[in-house]
């Protein structure tokens, strides 16, 4: 998979992709992430990428030309399966969407800033608008990182058995069960005995039951 992220703050993305699973996924060739500085596509001497809103009002609007030039440049190199725009008024990002996006080949993610992008960008270039929740971030970069992370870890081969995505919360619309490691007793607080029993069927039953309990308590909206 290839992910091209269009942003006016490319350096903001660097450290996020330079560690842990996301770094290993890139090193192993499962995914290539490229950040593109929108200002490089401005024809303006000041490398300007925003302007005052027609009709007045506070806040700058990101202009269409640099975005169009960047997206068209990328699209001249390869075919993209989706062009995502990160925006608080987009469709809410959920695991189902991550699963679907993890199967595509080439992805563009456009990060918004200021009062957003000229509406014509959305009409002409964007195939899907995504929000990561009902709160407002200063820019789409963090949201692009969130979406990329959720997608990349689902690419076959990125996770090993130990980190398998199959046992994640939400993968079966249930929250994950509690987990424990050594010591078996911490200051009188013992690990549930069933986990030390070595009885795999009992352990699986217990985990499923705990998933149900946890989901009922914390996220009853996930249950049918
Ligand atoms: Cl995708 N962008 C911004 N700026 N704020 C958000 C968001 C995205 N999703 C939730 N809040």
mmCIF file of N, CA, C and O and ligand atoms in Angstrom, residues 86-88 112 130-140 143, ligand 1:
data_model
loop_
_atom_site.group_PDB
_atom_site.id
_atom_site.type_symbol
_atom_site.label_atom_id
_atom_site.label_comp_id
_atom_site.label_asym_id
_atom_site.label_seq_id
_atom_site.Cartn_x
_atom_site.Cartn_y
_atom_site.Cartn_z
ATOM 1 N N UNK A 86 -9.706 14.960 5.537
ATOM 2 C CA UNK A 86 -9.935 14.893 6.975
ATOM 3 C C UNK A 86 -10.643 16.174 7.418
ATOM 4 O O UNK A 86 -10.105 17.268 7.285
ATOM 5 N N UNK A 87 -11.841 16.017 7.952
ATOM 6 C CA UNK A 87 -12.636 17.180 8.325
ATOM 7 C C UNK A 87 -13.656 16.806 9.398
ATOM 8 O O UNK A 87 -14.223 15.710 9.362
ATOM 9 N N UNK A 88 -13.877 17.709 10.370
ATOM 10 C CA UNK A 88 -14.831 17.372 11.434
ATOM 11 C C UNK A 88 -16.261 17.165 10.934
ATOM 12 O O UNK A 88 -17.077 16.558 11.631
ATOM 13 N N UNK A 112 -6.909 19.225 6.241
ATOM 14 C CA UNK A 112 -7.432 20.592 6.222
ATOM 15 C C UNK A 112 -6.855 21.427 7.364
ATOM 16 O O UNK A 112 -6.298 20.902 8.326
ATOM 17 N N UNK A 130 -13.720 12.262 6.036
ATOM 18 C CA UNK A 130 -13.659 11.493 7.280
ATOM 19 C C UNK A 130 -13.419 12.396 8.481
ATOM 20 O O UNK A 130 -12.534 13.266 8.460
ATOM 21 N N UNK A 131 -14.201 12.163 9.530
ATOM 22 C CA UNK A 131 -13.975 12.791 10.838
ATOM 23 C C UNK A 131 -13.588 11.702 11.821
ATOM 24 O O UNK A 131 -14.087 10.585 11.742
ATOM 25 N N UNK A 132 -12.699 11.994 12.760
ATOM 26 C CA UNK A 132 -12.350 10.975 13.745
ATOM 27 C C UNK A 132 -13.116 11.163 15.050
ATOM 28 O O UNK A 132 -12.852 10.469 16.025
ATOM 29 N N UNK A 133 -14.090 12.054 15.089
ATOM 30 C CA UNK A 133 -14.900 12.178 16.288
ATOM 31 C C UNK A 133 -15.482 13.567 16.419
ATOM 32 O O UNK A 133 -15.089 14.485 15.704
ATOM 33 N N UNK A 134 -16.407 13.721 17.361
ATOM 34 C CA UNK A 134 -17.129 14.986 17.493
ATOM 35 C C UNK A 134 -16.394 15.955 18.395
ATOM 36 O O UNK A 134 -16.807 16.202 19.544
ATOM 37 N N UNK A 135 -15.283 16.465 17.910
ATOM 38 C CA UNK A 135 -14.510 17.508 18.564
ATOM 39 C C UNK A 135 -13.682 18.141 17.468
ATOM 40 O O UNK A 135 -13.523 17.558 16.396
ATOM 41 N N UNK A 136 -13.178 19.328 17.694
ATOM 42 C CA UNK A 136 -12.461 20.022 16.617
ATOM 43 C C UNK A 136 -10.966 20.056 16.913
ATOM 44 O O UNK A 136 -10.545 20.475 17.991
ATOM 45 N N UNK A 137 -10.178 19.588 15.965
ATOM 46 C CA UNK A 137 -8.722 19.658 16.046
ATOM 47 C C UNK A 137 -8.241 20.887 15.275
ATOM 48 O O UNK A 137 -8.949 21.410 14.425
ATOM 49 N N UNK A 138 -7.021 21.301 15.551
ATOM 50 C CA UNK A 138 -6.462 22.474 14.869
ATOM 51 C C UNK A 138 -6.208 22.194 13.393
ATOM 52 O O UNK A 138 -6.189 23.104 12.578
ATOM 53 N N UNK A 139 -5.978 20.931 13.074
ATOM 54 C CA UNK A 139 -5.738 20.576 11.682
ATOM 55 C C UNK A 139 -6.005 19.099 11.477
ATOM 56 O O UNK A 139 -6.186 18.351 12.441
ATOM 57 N N UNK A 140 -5.998 18.677 10.234
ATOM 58 C CA UNK A 140 -6.319 17.289 9.925
ATOM 59 C C UNK A 140 -5.155 16.321 10.109
ATOM 60 O O UNK A 140 -5.328 15.115 9.944
ATOM 61 N N UNK A 143 -5.605 13.596 12.691
ATOM 62 C CA UNK A 143 -6.637 12.684 12.197
ATOM 63 C C UNK A 143 -6.067 11.782 11.098
ATOM 64 O O UNK A 143 -6.362 10.589 11.064
HETATM 65 CL CL1 LIG B 1 -10.573 14.916 10.484
HETATM 66 N N1 LIG B 1 -10.055 17.338 11.376
HETATM 67 C C1 LIG B 1 -10.161 18.310 12.279
HETATM 68 N N2 LIG B 1 -9.560 19.479 12.045
HETATM 69 N N3 LIG B 1 -10.834 18.181 13.408
HETATM 70 C C2 LIG B 1 -11.418 17.007 13.622
HETATM 71 C C3 LIG B 1 -11.350 15.951 12.733
HETATM 72 C C4 LIG B 1 -10.650 16.160 11.591
HETATM 73 N N4 LIG B 1 -12.039 14.917 13.219
HETATM 74 C C5 LIG B 1 -12.499 15.327 14.391
HETATM 75 N N5 LIG B 1 -12.147 16.590 14.635
#
